[in-house]
Short mmCIF file of C-alpha atoms in Angstrom, two decimals:
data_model
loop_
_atom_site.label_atom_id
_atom_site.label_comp_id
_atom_site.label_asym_id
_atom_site.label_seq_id
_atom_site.Cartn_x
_atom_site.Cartn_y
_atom_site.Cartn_z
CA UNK A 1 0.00 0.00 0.00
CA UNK A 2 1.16 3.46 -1.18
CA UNK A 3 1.85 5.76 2.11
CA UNK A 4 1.98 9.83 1.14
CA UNK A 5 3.50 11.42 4.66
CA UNK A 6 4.08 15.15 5.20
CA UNK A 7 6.82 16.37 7.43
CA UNK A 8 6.24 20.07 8.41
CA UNK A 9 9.28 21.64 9.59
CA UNK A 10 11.04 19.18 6.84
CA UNK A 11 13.60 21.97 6.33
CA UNK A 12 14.81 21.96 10.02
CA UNK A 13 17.53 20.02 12.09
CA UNK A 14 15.14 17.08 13.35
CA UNK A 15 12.82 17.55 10.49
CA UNK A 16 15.54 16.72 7.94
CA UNK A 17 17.28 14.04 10.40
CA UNK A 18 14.14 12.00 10.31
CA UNK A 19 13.26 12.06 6.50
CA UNK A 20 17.03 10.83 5.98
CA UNK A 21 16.03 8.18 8.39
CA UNK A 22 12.84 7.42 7.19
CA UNK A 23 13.54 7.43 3.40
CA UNK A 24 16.83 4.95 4.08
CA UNK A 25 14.38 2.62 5.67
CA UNK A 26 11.55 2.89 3.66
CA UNK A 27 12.32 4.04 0.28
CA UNK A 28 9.03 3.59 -1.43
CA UNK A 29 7.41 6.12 0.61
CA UNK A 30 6.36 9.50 -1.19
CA UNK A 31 7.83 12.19 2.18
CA UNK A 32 7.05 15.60 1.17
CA UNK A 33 8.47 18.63 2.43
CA UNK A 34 5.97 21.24 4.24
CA UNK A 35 7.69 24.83 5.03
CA UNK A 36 6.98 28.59 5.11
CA UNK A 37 9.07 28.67 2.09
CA UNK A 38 8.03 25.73 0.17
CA UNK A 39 7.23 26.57 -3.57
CA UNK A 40 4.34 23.90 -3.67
CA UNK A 41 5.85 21.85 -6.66
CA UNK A 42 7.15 18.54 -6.24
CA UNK A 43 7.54 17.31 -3.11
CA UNK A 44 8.12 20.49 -1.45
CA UNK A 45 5.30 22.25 -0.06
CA UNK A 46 4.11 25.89 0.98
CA UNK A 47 2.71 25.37 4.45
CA UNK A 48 2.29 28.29 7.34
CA UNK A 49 1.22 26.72 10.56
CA UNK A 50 -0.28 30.29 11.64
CA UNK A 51 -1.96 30.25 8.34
CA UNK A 52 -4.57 27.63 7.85
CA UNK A 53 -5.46 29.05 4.54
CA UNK A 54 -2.19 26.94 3.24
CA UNK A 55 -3.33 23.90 4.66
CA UNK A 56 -5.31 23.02 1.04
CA UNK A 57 -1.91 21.63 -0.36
CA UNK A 58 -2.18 18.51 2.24
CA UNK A 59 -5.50 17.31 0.73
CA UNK A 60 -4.70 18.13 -2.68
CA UNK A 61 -1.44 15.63 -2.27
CA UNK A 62 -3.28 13.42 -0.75
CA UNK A 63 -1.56 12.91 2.59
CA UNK A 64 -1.85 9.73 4.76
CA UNK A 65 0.27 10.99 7.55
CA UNK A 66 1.14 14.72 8.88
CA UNK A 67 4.71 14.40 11.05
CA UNK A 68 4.84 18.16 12.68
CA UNK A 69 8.37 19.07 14.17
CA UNK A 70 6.79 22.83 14.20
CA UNK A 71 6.13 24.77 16.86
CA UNK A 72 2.48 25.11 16.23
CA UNK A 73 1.19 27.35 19.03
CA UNK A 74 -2.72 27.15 18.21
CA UNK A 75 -3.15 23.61 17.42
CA UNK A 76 -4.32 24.74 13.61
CA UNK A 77 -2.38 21.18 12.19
CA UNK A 78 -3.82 19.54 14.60
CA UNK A 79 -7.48 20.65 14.07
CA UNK A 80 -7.50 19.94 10.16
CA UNK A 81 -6.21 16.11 10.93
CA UNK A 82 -8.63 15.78 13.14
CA UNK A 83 -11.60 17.11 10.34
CA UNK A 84 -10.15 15.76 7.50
CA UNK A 85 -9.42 12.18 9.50
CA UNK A 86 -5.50 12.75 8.66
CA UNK A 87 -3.25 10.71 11.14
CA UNK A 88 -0.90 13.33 12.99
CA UNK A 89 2.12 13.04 14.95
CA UNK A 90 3.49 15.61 16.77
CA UNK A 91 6.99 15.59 18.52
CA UNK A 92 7.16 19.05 18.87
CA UNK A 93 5.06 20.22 22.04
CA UNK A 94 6.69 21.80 25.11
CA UNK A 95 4.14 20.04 28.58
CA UNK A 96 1.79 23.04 28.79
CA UNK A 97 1.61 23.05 24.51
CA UNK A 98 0.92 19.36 25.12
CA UNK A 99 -1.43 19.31 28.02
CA UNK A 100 -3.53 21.64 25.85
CA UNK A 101 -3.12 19.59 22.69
CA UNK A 102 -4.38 16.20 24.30
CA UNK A 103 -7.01 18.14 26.23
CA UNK A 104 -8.16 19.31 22.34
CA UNK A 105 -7.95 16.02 20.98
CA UNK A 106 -9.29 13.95 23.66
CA UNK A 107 -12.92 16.28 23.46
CA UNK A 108 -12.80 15.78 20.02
CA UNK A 109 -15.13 12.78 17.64
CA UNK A 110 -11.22 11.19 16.28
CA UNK A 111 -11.59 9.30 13.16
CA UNK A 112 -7.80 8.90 12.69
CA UNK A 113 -4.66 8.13 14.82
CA UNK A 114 -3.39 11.00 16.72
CA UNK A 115 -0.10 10.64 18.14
CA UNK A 116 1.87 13.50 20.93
CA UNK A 117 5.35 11.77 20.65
CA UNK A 118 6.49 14.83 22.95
CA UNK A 119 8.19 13.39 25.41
CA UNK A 120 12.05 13.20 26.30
CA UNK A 121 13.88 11.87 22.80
CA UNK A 122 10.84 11.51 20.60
CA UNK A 123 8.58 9.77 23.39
CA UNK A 124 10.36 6.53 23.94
CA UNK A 125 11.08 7.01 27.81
CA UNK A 126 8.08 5.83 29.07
CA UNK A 127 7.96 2.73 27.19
CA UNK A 128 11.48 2.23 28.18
CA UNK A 129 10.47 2.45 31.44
CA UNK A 130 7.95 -0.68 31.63
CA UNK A 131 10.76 -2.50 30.17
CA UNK A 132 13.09 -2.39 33.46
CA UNK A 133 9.43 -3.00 35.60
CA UNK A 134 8.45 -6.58 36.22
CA UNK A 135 4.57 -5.07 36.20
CA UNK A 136 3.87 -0.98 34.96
CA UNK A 137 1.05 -1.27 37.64
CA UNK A 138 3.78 -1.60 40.45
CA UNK A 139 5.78 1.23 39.88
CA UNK A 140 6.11 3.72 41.87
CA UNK A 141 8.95 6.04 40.86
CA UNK A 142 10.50 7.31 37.93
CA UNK A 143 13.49 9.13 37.72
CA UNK A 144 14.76 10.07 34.90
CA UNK A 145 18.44 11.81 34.29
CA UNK A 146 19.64 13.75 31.26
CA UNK A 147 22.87 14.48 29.94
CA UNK A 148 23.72 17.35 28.03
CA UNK A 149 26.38 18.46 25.71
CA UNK A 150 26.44 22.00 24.19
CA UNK A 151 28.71 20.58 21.67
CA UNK A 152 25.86 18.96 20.26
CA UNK A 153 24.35 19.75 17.09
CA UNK A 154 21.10 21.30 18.53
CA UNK A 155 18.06 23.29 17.10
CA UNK A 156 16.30 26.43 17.96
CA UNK A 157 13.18 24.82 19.75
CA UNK A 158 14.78 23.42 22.76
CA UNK A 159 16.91 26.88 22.71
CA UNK A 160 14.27 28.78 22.83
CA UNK A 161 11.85 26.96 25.55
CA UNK A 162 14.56 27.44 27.76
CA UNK A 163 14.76 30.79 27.15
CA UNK A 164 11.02 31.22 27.63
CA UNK A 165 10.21 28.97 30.77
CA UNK A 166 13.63 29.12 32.94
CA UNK A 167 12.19 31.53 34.90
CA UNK A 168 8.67 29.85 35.69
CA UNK A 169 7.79 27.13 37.59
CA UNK A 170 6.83 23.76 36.28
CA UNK A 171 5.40 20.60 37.79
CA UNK A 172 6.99 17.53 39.17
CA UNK A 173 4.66 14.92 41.03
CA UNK A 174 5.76 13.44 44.69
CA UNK A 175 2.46 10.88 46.17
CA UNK A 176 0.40 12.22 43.22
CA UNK A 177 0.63 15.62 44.57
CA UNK A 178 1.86 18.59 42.33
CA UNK A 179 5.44 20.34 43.30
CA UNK A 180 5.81 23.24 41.51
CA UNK A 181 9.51 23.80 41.29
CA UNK A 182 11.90 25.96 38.85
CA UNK A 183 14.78 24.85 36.44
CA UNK A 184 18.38 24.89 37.59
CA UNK A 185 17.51 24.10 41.79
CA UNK A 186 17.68 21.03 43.97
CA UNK A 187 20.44 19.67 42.33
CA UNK A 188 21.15 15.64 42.97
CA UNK A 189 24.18 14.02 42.40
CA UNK A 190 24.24 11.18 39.85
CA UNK A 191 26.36 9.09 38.63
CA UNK A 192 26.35 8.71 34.68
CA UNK A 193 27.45 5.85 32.39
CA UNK A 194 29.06 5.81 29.46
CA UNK A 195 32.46 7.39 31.11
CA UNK A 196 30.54 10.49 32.04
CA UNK A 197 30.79 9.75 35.64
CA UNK A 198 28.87 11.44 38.84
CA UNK A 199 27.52 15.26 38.03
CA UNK A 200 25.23 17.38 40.11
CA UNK A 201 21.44 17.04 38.61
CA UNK A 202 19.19 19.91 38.62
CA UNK A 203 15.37 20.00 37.45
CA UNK A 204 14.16 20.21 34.31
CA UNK A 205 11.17 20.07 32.78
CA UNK A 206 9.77 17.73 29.89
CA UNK A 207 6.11 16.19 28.98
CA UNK A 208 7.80 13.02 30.40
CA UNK A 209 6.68 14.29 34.35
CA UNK A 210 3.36 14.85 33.06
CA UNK A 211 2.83 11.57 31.05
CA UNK A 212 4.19 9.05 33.21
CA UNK A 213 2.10 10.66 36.32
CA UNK A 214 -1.31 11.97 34.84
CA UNK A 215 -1.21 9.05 32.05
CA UNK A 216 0.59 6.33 33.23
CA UNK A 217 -0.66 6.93 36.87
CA UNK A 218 3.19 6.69 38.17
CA UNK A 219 3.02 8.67 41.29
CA UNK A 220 6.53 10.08 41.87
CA UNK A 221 8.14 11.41 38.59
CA UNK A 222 11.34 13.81 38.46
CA UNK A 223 13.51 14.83 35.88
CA UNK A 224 17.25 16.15 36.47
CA UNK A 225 19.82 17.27 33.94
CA UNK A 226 23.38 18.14 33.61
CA UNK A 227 25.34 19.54 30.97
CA UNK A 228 28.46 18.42 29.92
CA UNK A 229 30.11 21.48 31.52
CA UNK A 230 30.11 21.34 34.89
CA UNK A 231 30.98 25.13 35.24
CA UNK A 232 28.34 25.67 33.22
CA UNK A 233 25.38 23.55 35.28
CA UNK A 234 27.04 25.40 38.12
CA UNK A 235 25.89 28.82 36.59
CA UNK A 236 22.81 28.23 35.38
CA UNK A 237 22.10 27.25 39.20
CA UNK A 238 23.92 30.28 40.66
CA UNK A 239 21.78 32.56 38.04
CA UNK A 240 18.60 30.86 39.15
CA UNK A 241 19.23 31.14 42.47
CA UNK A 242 19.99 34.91 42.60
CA UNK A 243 17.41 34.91 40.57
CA UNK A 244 18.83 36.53 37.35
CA UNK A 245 16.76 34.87 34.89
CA UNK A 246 13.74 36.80 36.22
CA UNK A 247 15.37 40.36 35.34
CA UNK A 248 16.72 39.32 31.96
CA UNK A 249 15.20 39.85 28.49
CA UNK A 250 14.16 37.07 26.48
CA UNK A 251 16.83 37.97 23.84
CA UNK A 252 19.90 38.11 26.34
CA UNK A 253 18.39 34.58 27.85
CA UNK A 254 18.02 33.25 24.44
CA UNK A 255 21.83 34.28 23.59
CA UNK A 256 22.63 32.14 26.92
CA UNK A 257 20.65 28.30 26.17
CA UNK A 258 21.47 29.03 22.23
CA UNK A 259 24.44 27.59 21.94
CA UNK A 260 25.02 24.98 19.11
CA UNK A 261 28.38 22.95 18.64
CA UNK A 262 28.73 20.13 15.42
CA UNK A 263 27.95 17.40 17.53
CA UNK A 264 28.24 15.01 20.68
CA UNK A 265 26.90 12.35 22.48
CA UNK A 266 23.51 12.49 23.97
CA UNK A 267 22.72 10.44 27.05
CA UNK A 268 19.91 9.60 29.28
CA UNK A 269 18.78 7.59 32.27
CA UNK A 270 15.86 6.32 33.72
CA UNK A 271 15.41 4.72 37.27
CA UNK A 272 12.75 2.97 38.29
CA UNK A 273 11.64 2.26 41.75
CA UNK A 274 8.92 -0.80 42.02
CA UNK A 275 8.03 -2.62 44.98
CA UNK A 276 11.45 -1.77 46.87
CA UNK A 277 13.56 -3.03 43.72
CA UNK A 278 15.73 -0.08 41.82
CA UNK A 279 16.36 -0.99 38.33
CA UNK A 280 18.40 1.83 35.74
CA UNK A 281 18.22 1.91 32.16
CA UNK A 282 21.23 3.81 30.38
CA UNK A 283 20.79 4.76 27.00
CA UNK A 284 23.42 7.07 25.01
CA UNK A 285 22.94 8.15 21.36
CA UNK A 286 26.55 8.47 19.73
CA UNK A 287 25.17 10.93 17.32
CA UNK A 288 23.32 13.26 19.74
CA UNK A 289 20.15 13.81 20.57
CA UNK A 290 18.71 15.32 16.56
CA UNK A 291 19.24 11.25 15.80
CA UNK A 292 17.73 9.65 18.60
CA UNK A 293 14.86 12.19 18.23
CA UNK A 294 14.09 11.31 14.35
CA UNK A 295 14.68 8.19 15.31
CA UNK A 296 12.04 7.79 17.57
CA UNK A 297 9.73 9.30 15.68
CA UNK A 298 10.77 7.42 12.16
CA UNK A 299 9.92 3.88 14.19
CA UNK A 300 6.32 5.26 15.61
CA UNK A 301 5.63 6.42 11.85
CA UNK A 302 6.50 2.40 11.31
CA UNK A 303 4.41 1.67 13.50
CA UNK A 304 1.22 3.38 12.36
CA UNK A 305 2.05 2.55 8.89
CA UNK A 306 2.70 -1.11 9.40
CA UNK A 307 0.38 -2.01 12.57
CA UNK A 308 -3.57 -1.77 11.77
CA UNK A 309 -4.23 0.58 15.07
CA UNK A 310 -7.65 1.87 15.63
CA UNK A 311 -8.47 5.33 15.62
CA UNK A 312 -8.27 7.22 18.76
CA UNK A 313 -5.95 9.59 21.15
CA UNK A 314 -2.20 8.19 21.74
CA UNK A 315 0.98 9.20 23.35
CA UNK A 316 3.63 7.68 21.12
CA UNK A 317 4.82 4.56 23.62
CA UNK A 318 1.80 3.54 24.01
CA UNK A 319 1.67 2.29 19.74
CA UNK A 320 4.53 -0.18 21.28
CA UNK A 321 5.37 -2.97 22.96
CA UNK A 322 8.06 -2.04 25.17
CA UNK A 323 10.46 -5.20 24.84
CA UNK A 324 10.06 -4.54 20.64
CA UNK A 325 10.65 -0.96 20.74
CA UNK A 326 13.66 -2.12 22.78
CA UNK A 327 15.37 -4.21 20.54
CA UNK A 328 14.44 -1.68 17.49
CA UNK A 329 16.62 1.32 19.33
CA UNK A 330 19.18 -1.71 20.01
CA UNK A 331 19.51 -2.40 16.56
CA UNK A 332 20.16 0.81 15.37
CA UNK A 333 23.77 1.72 14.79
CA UNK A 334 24.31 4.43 16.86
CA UNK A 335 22.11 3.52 19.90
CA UNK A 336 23.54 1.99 22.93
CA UNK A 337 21.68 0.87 26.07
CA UNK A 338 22.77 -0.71 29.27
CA UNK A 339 20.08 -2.23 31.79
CA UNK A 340 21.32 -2.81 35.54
CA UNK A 341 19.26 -3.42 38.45
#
């Protein structure tokens, strides 16, 4: 069966990352282009997210499957899948973007598969984590750790949350009960794999903490990072705790999380805690985190292209089984992942 998929954003970092993936995997697909400054021949497309008036070109090409690696800040892709029964998947969405998405989606009669792929990496930690749990009904903490390099080839989007957000609070869960907390405090020491070694965690926030607590009904979630600096983790916890970010303009606080090198590592990992047993899961992308993102979301495009699944609301683990999305991430070249209890 012939499979037309649109990737809006195609001209970006990720957006490129994954239709190199994709077409290397599946070359009879037909993977157009969508972008601001798309000429709308071929397979590259004129598409405006903030201007639905474009959005003709996706039923005139008649497209199976809209991939949006867009910031698209009033849902309008998402509304004209759902209308025109167009499977979507999104790995775009910051957690309030995403609360707000599902919370559209979920109201809404679906006649197609709509997919937030969101979380941490492309939306793979969640099903990772059932794969170190003996039962997902018994646990009861996830932790999960993040490494990161500012050597790494990185895009605006991350960038530019930061910039945004560093300064609010955000939401962790401890015995199902909401802690707001900021970035950069309450730093944990961990000890990473992969040679990193142990680095002072500080919060961080990703659709992951919502997800694995209001969807997964997980009742203590956290999520820590470090950079690959540790002078630089240091700051960013000195600034928030003299609370500099607060008096800062957006452009001066974009200048600081903008930084993009030609590329690193990425690593994260998640421990779980499930009826008194602690089990870790290590996983480390050689090629940084713009691979293991397209990555992710070039094996849930698999999955809804390949796997007959009805029509409804999903977060992108749950297309999965967790043991086979295992072994696929395995068996890509540039994926390692360690389990230890």
């Amino acid at each position: 069966m012939e499979h037309n998929i649109l990737v809006i954003g195609g001209n970006g970092l990720i957006g490129k990352t994954m239709i190199r993936i994709l077409k290397s995997r599946n070359p009879h697909l037909s993977v157009f282009v969508g972008g601001r400054k798309g000429k709308n021949t071929g397979s590259d497309l004129k598409i405006d997210v903030t201007h639905p008036e474009t959005f003709h070109i996706i039923k005139e090409n008649k497209i199976d499957l809209i991939i949006l690696s867009v910031n698209d800040k009033e849902d309008h892709v998402l509304r004209f899948a759902i209308e025109n029964k167009i499977d979507y998947l999104d790995i775009t969405k910051p957690t309030p973007d995403l609360v707000r998405a599902y919370s559209i989606a979920k109201n809404r009669d679906v006649q197609s598969r709509i997919v937030f792929s969101s979380g941490w990496m492309g939306g793979i930690v969640n099903g990772l984590a059932k794969t170190i749990a003996d039962k997902a009904a018994d646990i009861q903490e996830v932790k999960l750790f993040v490494y990161y390099s500012v050597k790494d080839l990185a895009g605006e989007s991350s960038a530019h949350f930061m910039a945004e957000n560093v300064a609010k609070p955000f939401i962790r869960y401890q015995n199902n009960r909401q802690v707001p907390i900021k970035h950069f405090l309450d730093s944990e020491n961990f000890n990473f794999s992969f040679g990193i070694g142990t680095r002072e965690a500080y919060n961080f926030d990703v659709p992951d903490l919502y997800i694995l607590n209001q969807i997964e009904n997980v009742p203590n979630v956290s999520v820590k990072m470090t950079y690959n600096s540790k002078f630089i983790t240091w700051l960013l916890g000195a600034f928030q705790k003299i609370r500099l970010f607060n008096i800062l303009s957006l452009k001066e606080r974009r200048m600081i999380f903008g930084s993009s090198g030609k590329g690193d590592q990425s690593v994260f990992e998640i421990v779980v805690k499930s009826n008194n047993e602690v089990r870790k899961l290590s996983l480390q992308s050689t090629k940084g985190q713009a691979e293991l993102t397209a990555l992710s979301a070039v094996l849930h495009t698999e999955e809804l292209l390949m796997s007959p699944h009805e029509n409804k609301v999903y977060f992108s683990h749950q297309l999965h089984q967790p043991s086979i999305l295992m072994d696929k991430l395995k068996a890509y070249e540039t994926i390692n992942i360690q389990s230890v209890s």
